GROMACS .gro file of C-alpha atoms in nm:
model
  338
    1UNK     CA    1   4.141   0.668  -0.536
    2UNK     CA    2   3.827   0.666  -0.325
    3UNK     CA    3   3.612   0.930  -0.157
    4UNK     CA    4   3.688   1.025   0.204
    5UNK     CA    5   3.328   0.928   0.276
    6UNK     CA    6   3.365   0.579   0.131
    7UNK     CA    7   3.323   0.292   0.378
    8UNK     CA    8   3.344  -0.087   0.374
    9UNK     CA    9   3.217  -0.362   0.601
   10UNK     CA   10   3.251  -0.739   0.578
   11UNK     CA   11   3.006  -0.956   0.774
   12UNK     CA   12   2.879  -1.313   0.770
   13UNK     CA   13   2.524  -1.258   0.895
   14UNK     CA   14   2.257  -0.987   0.929
   15UNK     CA   15   2.338  -0.935   1.297
   16UNK     CA   16   2.711  -0.910   1.226
   17UNK     CA   17   2.634  -0.662   0.950
   18UNK     CA   18   2.422  -0.456   1.188
   19UNK     CA   19   2.691  -0.457   1.456
   20UNK     CA   20   2.956  -0.341   1.208
   21UNK     CA   21   2.736  -0.057   1.082
   22UNK     CA   22   2.635   0.043   1.435
   23UNK     CA   23   2.998   0.069   1.542
   24UNK     CA   24   3.093   0.260   1.228
   25UNK     CA   25   2.807   0.511   1.226
   26UNK     CA   26   2.693   0.507   1.591
   27UNK     CA   27   2.816   0.857   1.672
   28UNK     CA   28   2.625   0.999   1.375
   29UNK     CA   29   2.306   0.818   1.476
   30UNK     CA   30   2.335   0.936   1.835
   31UNK     CA   31   2.359   1.291   1.704
   32UNK     CA   32   2.051   1.244   1.487
   33UNK     CA   33   1.854   1.103   1.779
   34UNK     CA   34   1.958   1.384   2.010
   35UNK     CA   35   1.793   1.624   1.767
   36UNK     CA   36   1.485   1.404   1.722
   37UNK     CA   37   1.426   1.381   2.097
   38UNK     CA   38   1.393   1.758   2.112
   39UNK     CA   39   1.088   1.742   1.886
   40UNK     CA   40   0.766   1.776   2.082
   41UNK     CA   41   0.606   1.508   1.862
   42UNK     CA   42   0.884   1.251   1.917
   43UNK     CA   43   0.688   1.030   2.157
   44UNK     CA   44   0.390   1.030   1.923
   45UNK     CA   45   0.620   0.926   1.638
   46UNK     CA   46   0.755   0.638   1.849
   47UNK     CA   47   0.402   0.516   1.911
   48UNK     CA   48   0.313   0.538   1.542
   49UNK     CA   49   0.632   0.354   1.447
   50UNK     CA   50   0.569   0.047   1.663
   51UNK     CA   51   0.301  -0.125   1.450
   52UNK     CA   52   0.517  -0.077   1.139
   53UNK     CA   53   0.806  -0.244   1.319
   54UNK     CA   54   0.574  -0.532   1.411
   55UNK     CA   55   0.475  -0.573   1.046
   56UNK     CA   56   0.840  -0.567   0.938
   57UNK     CA   57   0.933  -0.829   1.199
   58UNK     CA   58   0.654  -1.051   1.066
   59UNK     CA   59   0.765  -1.040   0.703
   60UNK     CA   60   1.138  -0.961   0.726
   61UNK     CA   61   1.270  -1.084   1.063
   62UNK     CA   62   1.632  -1.084   0.942
   63UNK     CA   63   1.616  -0.709   0.882
   64UNK     CA   64   1.486  -0.645   1.233
   65UNK     CA   65   1.763  -0.870   1.365
   66UNK     CA   66   2.011  -0.655   1.173
   67UNK     CA   67   1.861  -0.332   1.309
   68UNK     CA   68   1.858  -0.468   1.664
   69UNK     CA   69   2.230  -0.547   1.642
   70UNK     CA   70   2.291  -0.204   1.489
   71UNK     CA   71   2.105  -0.033   1.775
   72UNK     CA   72   2.296  -0.233   2.037
   73UNK     CA   73   2.634  -0.149   1.882
   74UNK     CA   74   2.538   0.218   1.847
   75UNK     CA   75   2.411   0.234   2.205
   76UNK     CA   76   2.058   0.345   2.118
   77UNK     CA   77   1.712   0.186   2.167
   78UNK     CA   78   1.587  -0.016   1.870
   79UNK     CA   79   1.251   0.163   1.860
   80UNK     CA   80   1.425   0.501   1.841
   81UNK     CA   81   1.658   0.385   1.563
   82UNK     CA   82   1.356   0.248   1.380
   83UNK     CA   83   1.142   0.560   1.426
   84UNK     CA   84   1.425   0.781   1.305
   85UNK     CA   85   1.470   0.568   0.994
   86UNK     CA   86   1.101   0.587   0.897
   87UNK     CA   87   1.042   0.948   1.000
   88UNK     CA   88   0.980   1.041   0.636
   89UNK     CA   89   0.718   0.765   0.620
   90UNK     CA   90   0.518   0.917   0.904
   91UNK     CA   91   0.588   1.286   0.851
   92UNK     CA   92   0.499   1.555   0.598
   93UNK     CA   93   0.839   1.617   0.436
   94UNK     CA   94   0.744   1.577   0.070
   95UNK     CA   95   1.058   1.697  -0.104
   96UNK     CA   96   1.072   1.612  -0.471
   97UNK     CA   97   1.386   1.416  -0.526
   98UNK     CA   98   1.587   1.208  -0.772
   99UNK     CA   99   1.612   1.148  -1.144
  100UNK     CA  100   1.693   0.811  -1.300
  101UNK     CA  101   1.796   0.750  -1.662
  102UNK     CA  102   1.856   0.404  -1.814
  103UNK     CA  103   1.986   0.377  -2.168
  104UNK     CA  104   2.213   0.164  -2.394
  105UNK     CA  105   1.965  -0.125  -2.381
  106UNK     CA  106   1.996  -0.127  -2.003
  107UNK     CA  107   2.375  -0.120  -1.996
  108UNK     CA  108   2.410   0.237  -1.864
  109UNK     CA  109   2.221   0.360  -1.555
  110UNK     CA  110   2.241   0.713  -1.414
  111UNK     CA  111   2.089   0.855  -1.098
  112UNK     CA  112   2.087   1.202  -0.943
  113UNK     CA  113   1.998   1.196  -0.573
  114UNK     CA  114   1.816   1.514  -0.468
  115UNK     CA  115   1.727   1.617  -0.114
  116UNK     CA  116   1.750   1.926   0.099
  117UNK     CA  117   2.093   2.089   0.035
  118UNK     CA  118   2.163   2.062   0.410
  119UNK     CA  119   2.155   1.684   0.369
  120UNK     CA  120   2.487   1.675   0.180
  121UNK     CA  121   2.663   1.537   0.486
  122UNK     CA  122   2.398   1.270   0.542
  123UNK     CA  123   2.500   1.052   0.248
  124UNK     CA  124   2.810   0.846   0.173
  125UNK     CA  125   2.926   0.552  -0.039
  126UNK     CA  126   2.913   0.211   0.127
  127UNK     CA  127   3.046  -0.124   0.008
  128UNK     CA  128   2.904  -0.404   0.213
  129UNK     CA  129   2.945  -0.780   0.212
  130UNK     CA  130   2.671  -0.950   0.414
  131UNK     CA  131   2.691  -1.326   0.386
  132UNK     CA  132   2.723  -1.411   0.019
  133UNK     CA  133   2.585  -1.078  -0.109
  134UNK     CA  134   2.803  -0.776  -0.191
  135UNK     CA  135   2.653  -0.433  -0.253
  136UNK     CA  136   2.793  -0.093  -0.344
  137UNK     CA  137   2.554   0.194  -0.285
  138UNK     CA  138   2.476   0.554  -0.212
  139UNK     CA  139   2.391   0.517   0.156
  140UNK     CA  140   2.202   0.747   0.392
  141UNK     CA  141   2.316   0.723   0.754
  142UNK     CA  142   1.956   0.784   0.856
  143UNK     CA  143   1.835   0.477   0.662
  144UNK     CA  144   2.037   0.201   0.833
  145UNK     CA  145   1.905  -0.082   0.614
  146UNK     CA  146   2.024   0.091   0.296
  147UNK     CA  147   1.893   0.039  -0.055
  148UNK     CA  148   1.702   0.369  -0.067
  149UNK     CA  149   1.903   0.557  -0.333
  150UNK     CA  150   2.115   0.360  -0.581
  151UNK     CA  151   2.258   0.016  -0.513
  152UNK     CA  152   2.454  -0.241  -0.711
  153UNK     CA  153   2.429  -0.602  -0.594
  154UNK     CA  154   2.630  -0.916  -0.660
  155UNK     CA  155   2.291  -1.087  -0.691
  156UNK     CA  156   2.282  -0.937  -1.040
  157UNK     CA  157   2.074  -0.618  -1.023
  158UNK     CA  158   2.117  -0.243  -1.006
  159UNK     CA  159   1.837  -0.058  -0.829
  160UNK     CA  160   1.766   0.316  -0.844
  161UNK     CA  161   1.491   0.456  -0.622
  162UNK     CA  162   1.260   0.746  -0.700
  163UNK     CA  163   1.033   0.886  -0.428
  164UNK     CA  164   0.662   0.919  -0.507
  165UNK     CA  165   0.385   1.134  -0.369
  166UNK     CA  166   0.068   0.924  -0.349
  167UNK     CA  167  -0.256   0.954  -0.156
  168UNK     CA  168  -0.305   0.609  -0.001
  169UNK     CA  169  -0.145   0.480   0.322
  170UNK     CA  170  -0.195   0.186   0.555
  171UNK     CA  171  -0.021   0.007   0.840
  172UNK     CA  172   0.228  -0.221   0.672
  173UNK     CA  173   0.595  -0.263   0.590
  174UNK     CA  174   0.761   0.074   0.516
  175UNK     CA  175   0.888   0.155   0.169
  176UNK     CA  176   1.250   0.167   0.287
  177UNK     CA  177   1.229  -0.199   0.392
  178UNK     CA  178   1.077  -0.296   0.057
  179UNK     CA  179   1.359  -0.102  -0.111
  180UNK     CA  180   1.620  -0.304   0.079
  181UNK     CA  181   1.448  -0.628  -0.019
  182UNK     CA  182   1.433  -0.522  -0.385
  183UNK     CA  183   1.803  -0.433  -0.369
  184UNK     CA  184   1.881  -0.795  -0.282
  185UNK     CA  185   1.658  -0.963  -0.537
  186UNK     CA  186   1.815  -1.251  -0.732
  187UNK     CA  187   1.539  -1.328  -0.982
  188UNK     CA  188   1.251  -1.100  -1.074
  189UNK     CA  189   1.058  -1.392  -1.219
  190UNK     CA  190   1.087  -1.595  -0.900
  191UNK     CA  191   1.069  -1.326  -0.632
  192UNK     CA  192   0.894  -1.008  -0.745
  193UNK     CA  193   0.535  -1.124  -0.694
  194UNK     CA  194   0.617  -1.239  -0.343
  195UNK     CA  195   0.772  -0.906  -0.250
  196UNK     CA  196   0.476  -0.716  -0.391
  197UNK     CA  197   0.233  -0.932  -0.194
  198UNK     CA  198   0.372  -0.794   0.134
  199UNK     CA  199   0.140  -0.524   0.278
  200UNK     CA  200   0.308  -0.184   0.241
  201UNK     CA  201   0.253   0.138   0.431
  202UNK     CA  202   0.363   0.342   0.127
  203UNK     CA  203   0.573   0.301  -0.184
  204UNK     CA  204   0.865   0.403  -0.403
  205UNK     CA  205   0.937   0.369  -0.772
  206UNK     CA  206   1.197   0.095  -0.815
  207UNK     CA  207   1.409   0.102  -1.132
  208UNK     CA  208   1.560  -0.247  -1.152
  209UNK     CA  209   1.820  -0.330  -1.416
  210UNK     CA  210   1.966  -0.678  -1.447
  211UNK     CA  211   2.327  -0.749  -1.534
  212UNK     CA  212   2.190  -0.872  -1.869
  213UNK     CA  213   2.042  -0.524  -1.933
  214UNK     CA  214   1.676  -0.613  -1.874
  215UNK     CA  215   1.488  -0.313  -1.732
  216UNK     CA  216   1.193  -0.336  -1.493
  217UNK     CA  217   1.014  -0.036  -1.341
  218UNK     CA  218   0.797  -0.110  -1.038
  219UNK     CA  219   0.581   0.175  -0.910
  220UNK     CA  220   0.421   0.122  -0.569
  221UNK     CA  221   0.164   0.305  -0.365
  222UNK     CA  222   0.047   0.161  -0.033
  223UNK     CA  223  -0.216  -0.066  -0.185
  224UNK     CA  224  -0.149  -0.078  -0.558
  225UNK     CA  225   0.148  -0.136  -0.784
  226UNK     CA  226   0.245  -0.143  -1.148
  227UNK     CA  227   0.518  -0.344  -1.320
  228UNK     CA  228   0.653  -0.235  -1.658
  229UNK     CA  229   0.939  -0.354  -1.878
  230UNK     CA  230   1.017  -0.038  -2.078
  231UNK     CA  231   1.243   0.011  -2.374
  232UNK     CA  232   1.540   0.242  -2.328
  233UNK     CA  233   1.594   0.524  -2.278
  234UNK     CA  234   1.381   0.476  -1.965
  235UNK     CA  235   1.329   0.785  -1.748
  236UNK     CA  236   1.180   0.825  -1.401
  237UNK     CA  237   1.153   1.120  -1.165
  238UNK     CA  238   0.896   1.160  -0.884
  239UNK     CA  239   0.549   1.127  -1.030
  240UNK     CA  240   0.354   0.816  -1.118
  241UNK     CA  241   0.387   0.715  -1.483
  242UNK     CA  242   0.155   0.414  -1.488
  243UNK     CA  243  -0.194   0.509  -1.614
  244UNK     CA  244  -0.348   0.263  -1.368
  245UNK     CA  245  -0.191   0.444  -1.072
  246UNK     CA  246  -0.240   0.808  -1.166
  247UNK     CA  247  -0.559   0.828  -0.962
  248UNK     CA  248  -0.331   0.786  -0.655
  249UNK     CA  249  -0.104   1.076  -0.751
  250UNK     CA  250  -0.084   1.326  -0.468
  251UNK     CA  251  -0.026   1.694  -0.531
  252UNK     CA  252   0.345   1.738  -0.601
  253UNK     CA  253   0.559   2.004  -0.437
  254UNK     CA  254   0.598   2.227  -0.742
  255UNK     CA  255   0.661   2.118  -1.101
  256UNK     CA  256   1.023   2.010  -1.075
  257UNK     CA  257   0.946   1.641  -1.124
  258UNK     CA  258   0.772   1.707  -1.458
  259UNK     CA  259   1.041   1.945  -1.581
  260UNK     CA  260   1.322   1.706  -1.490
  261UNK     CA  261   1.134   1.427  -1.663
  262UNK     CA  262   1.091   1.633  -1.979
  263UNK     CA  263   1.458   1.737  -1.976
  264UNK     CA  264   1.581   1.381  -1.938
  265UNK     CA  265   1.348   1.260  -2.214
  266UNK     CA  266   1.479   1.534  -2.446
  267UNK     CA  267   1.847   1.475  -2.369
  268UNK     CA  268   1.876   1.096  -2.332
  269UNK     CA  269   1.980   0.897  -2.637
  270UNK     CA  270   1.954   0.523  -2.711
  271UNK     CA  271   2.335   0.505  -2.726
  272UNK     CA  272   2.551   0.701  -2.482
  273UNK     CA  273   2.894   0.673  -2.322
  274UNK     CA  274   3.004   0.768  -1.972
  275UNK     CA  275   3.110   1.119  -2.079
  276UNK     CA  276   2.782   1.201  -2.252
  277UNK     CA  277   2.583   1.064  -1.959
  278UNK     CA  278   2.780   1.278  -1.715
  279UNK     CA  279   2.700   1.579  -1.932
  280UNK     CA  280   2.329   1.489  -1.930
  281UNK     CA  281   2.317   1.447  -1.553
  282UNK     CA  282   2.499   1.781  -1.515
  283UNK     CA  283   2.237   1.972  -1.714
  284UNK     CA  284   2.138   2.301  -1.548
  285UNK     CA  285   1.928   2.445  -1.831
  286UNK     CA  286   1.603   2.468  -1.629
  287UNK     CA  287   1.742   2.669  -1.342
  288UNK     CA  288   1.837   2.605  -0.981
  289UNK     CA  289   1.520   2.417  -0.887
  290UNK     CA  290   1.400   2.224  -1.191
  291UNK     CA  291   1.721   2.117  -1.368
  292UNK     CA  292   1.848   1.760  -1.364
  293UNK     CA  293   2.149   1.892  -1.171
  294UNK     CA  294   1.997   2.136  -0.925
  295UNK     CA  295   2.059   2.301  -0.591
  296UNK     CA  296   1.918   1.994  -0.413
  297UNK     CA  297   2.142   1.739  -0.587
  298UNK     CA  298   2.361   1.593  -0.313
  299UNK     CA  299   2.496   1.284  -0.490
  300UNK     CA  300   2.516   1.127  -0.834
  301UNK     CA  301   2.600   0.784  -0.973
  302UNK     CA  302   2.646   0.632  -1.318
  303UNK     CA  303   2.673   0.256  -1.360
  304UNK     CA  304   2.835   0.121  -1.678
  305UNK     CA  305   2.764  -0.252  -1.690
  306UNK     CA  306   2.979  -0.311  -1.998
  307UNK     CA  307   3.284  -0.141  -1.844
  308UNK     CA  308   3.206  -0.289  -1.498
  309UNK     CA  309   3.246   0.055  -1.346
  310UNK     CA  310   3.035   0.277  -1.122
  311UNK     CA  311   3.122   0.645  -1.111
  312UNK     CA  312   3.011   0.845  -0.804
  313UNK     CA  313   2.995   1.217  -0.725
  314UNK     CA  314   2.926   1.360  -0.378
  315UNK     CA  315   2.839   1.725  -0.319
  316UNK     CA  316   3.023   1.708   0.013
  317UNK     CA  317   3.338   1.620  -0.187
  318UNK     CA  318   3.258   1.806  -0.508
  319UNK     CA  319   3.618   1.923  -0.554
  320UNK     CA  320   3.712   1.560  -0.617
  321UNK     CA  321   3.463   1.533  -0.902
  322UNK     CA  322   3.363   1.187  -1.024
  323UNK     CA  323   3.547   0.882  -0.889
  324UNK     CA  324   3.526   0.536  -1.046
  325UNK     CA  325   3.478   0.211  -0.853
  326UNK     CA  326   3.499  -0.143  -0.995
  327UNK     CA  327   3.175  -0.343  -0.996
  328UNK     CA  328   3.285  -0.674  -1.143
  329UNK     CA  329   3.109  -0.830  -0.841
  330UNK     CA  330   2.782  -0.753  -1.026
  331UNK     CA  331   2.847  -1.075  -1.215
  332UNK     CA  332   3.146  -1.217  -1.028
  333UNK     CA  333   3.280  -1.175  -0.676
  334UNK     CA  334   3.565  -0.928  -0.633
  335UNK     CA  335   3.796  -0.808  -0.360
  336UNK     CA  336   3.733  -0.486  -0.169
  337UNK     CA  337   3.921  -0.170  -0.268
  338UNK     CA  338   4.102  -0.139   0.071
   0.00000   0.00000   0.00000
């Protein structure tokens, strides 16, 4: 059994991947852009987006190639697709969002994806084969490159993203592009320093867990970053945890991030199973705003590396509850569900 909003594509190149996604989600994107064009600041946003696209083309040309093919298949201009995808980067929508818990020595990873409740229909589950890399992820239609929530890659890593509010910004590669690159990493030792050397316009917190259970937490602002290898349980919400980065912490929108962090720290255990993790990520003890499972939770995922299973929950299909998907491609290639 799979969700109604579960999709698959199979492509041999970035451009083929982009074309497949553009055909699949083009009508949704055209609807998004129709709304964006009504905004009186839309032209200004397009102008602000151009230098960030130029930076991305310089450092990640394959991703721009993918987006260009996506835009062509969807029947929309590339610059408009791009501007829509980085609107959060250039705007003032600072919603606190997402809780990540890693336990069992890195063998069990849970993630609650929080956004505006109206965004329930903006997220789905996507399984994608692009060249020799297979990913299964929580996918936002408005972030065509993917990798901005939770993703599982045949390259050997699970990534869970937590948004951050920080004070610095510069013209560089947007955080959503860095998130996609991190989602495809094959070796932290060989690749991480190179990714972090790319100039960023802003940053996420990247929770990276290898198929061997090694945990790495990378917190990024625009101009600084921190890399930690924490013991488990490892918890992250939406504020900076690294002491060296706290001077960049922007004022958060309320205290939800701190309350969710405290709740997860109190409830997580070094050894948990799928059932106990589902119970933890369903905790509502701090009310509608500040609980781990709150009114803004639009999707959830739990990845069990030992059982080679990822369990997903979508608010838009909440009557279906949790549905399991095989992830044996994390270590070995596997066939699509079909």
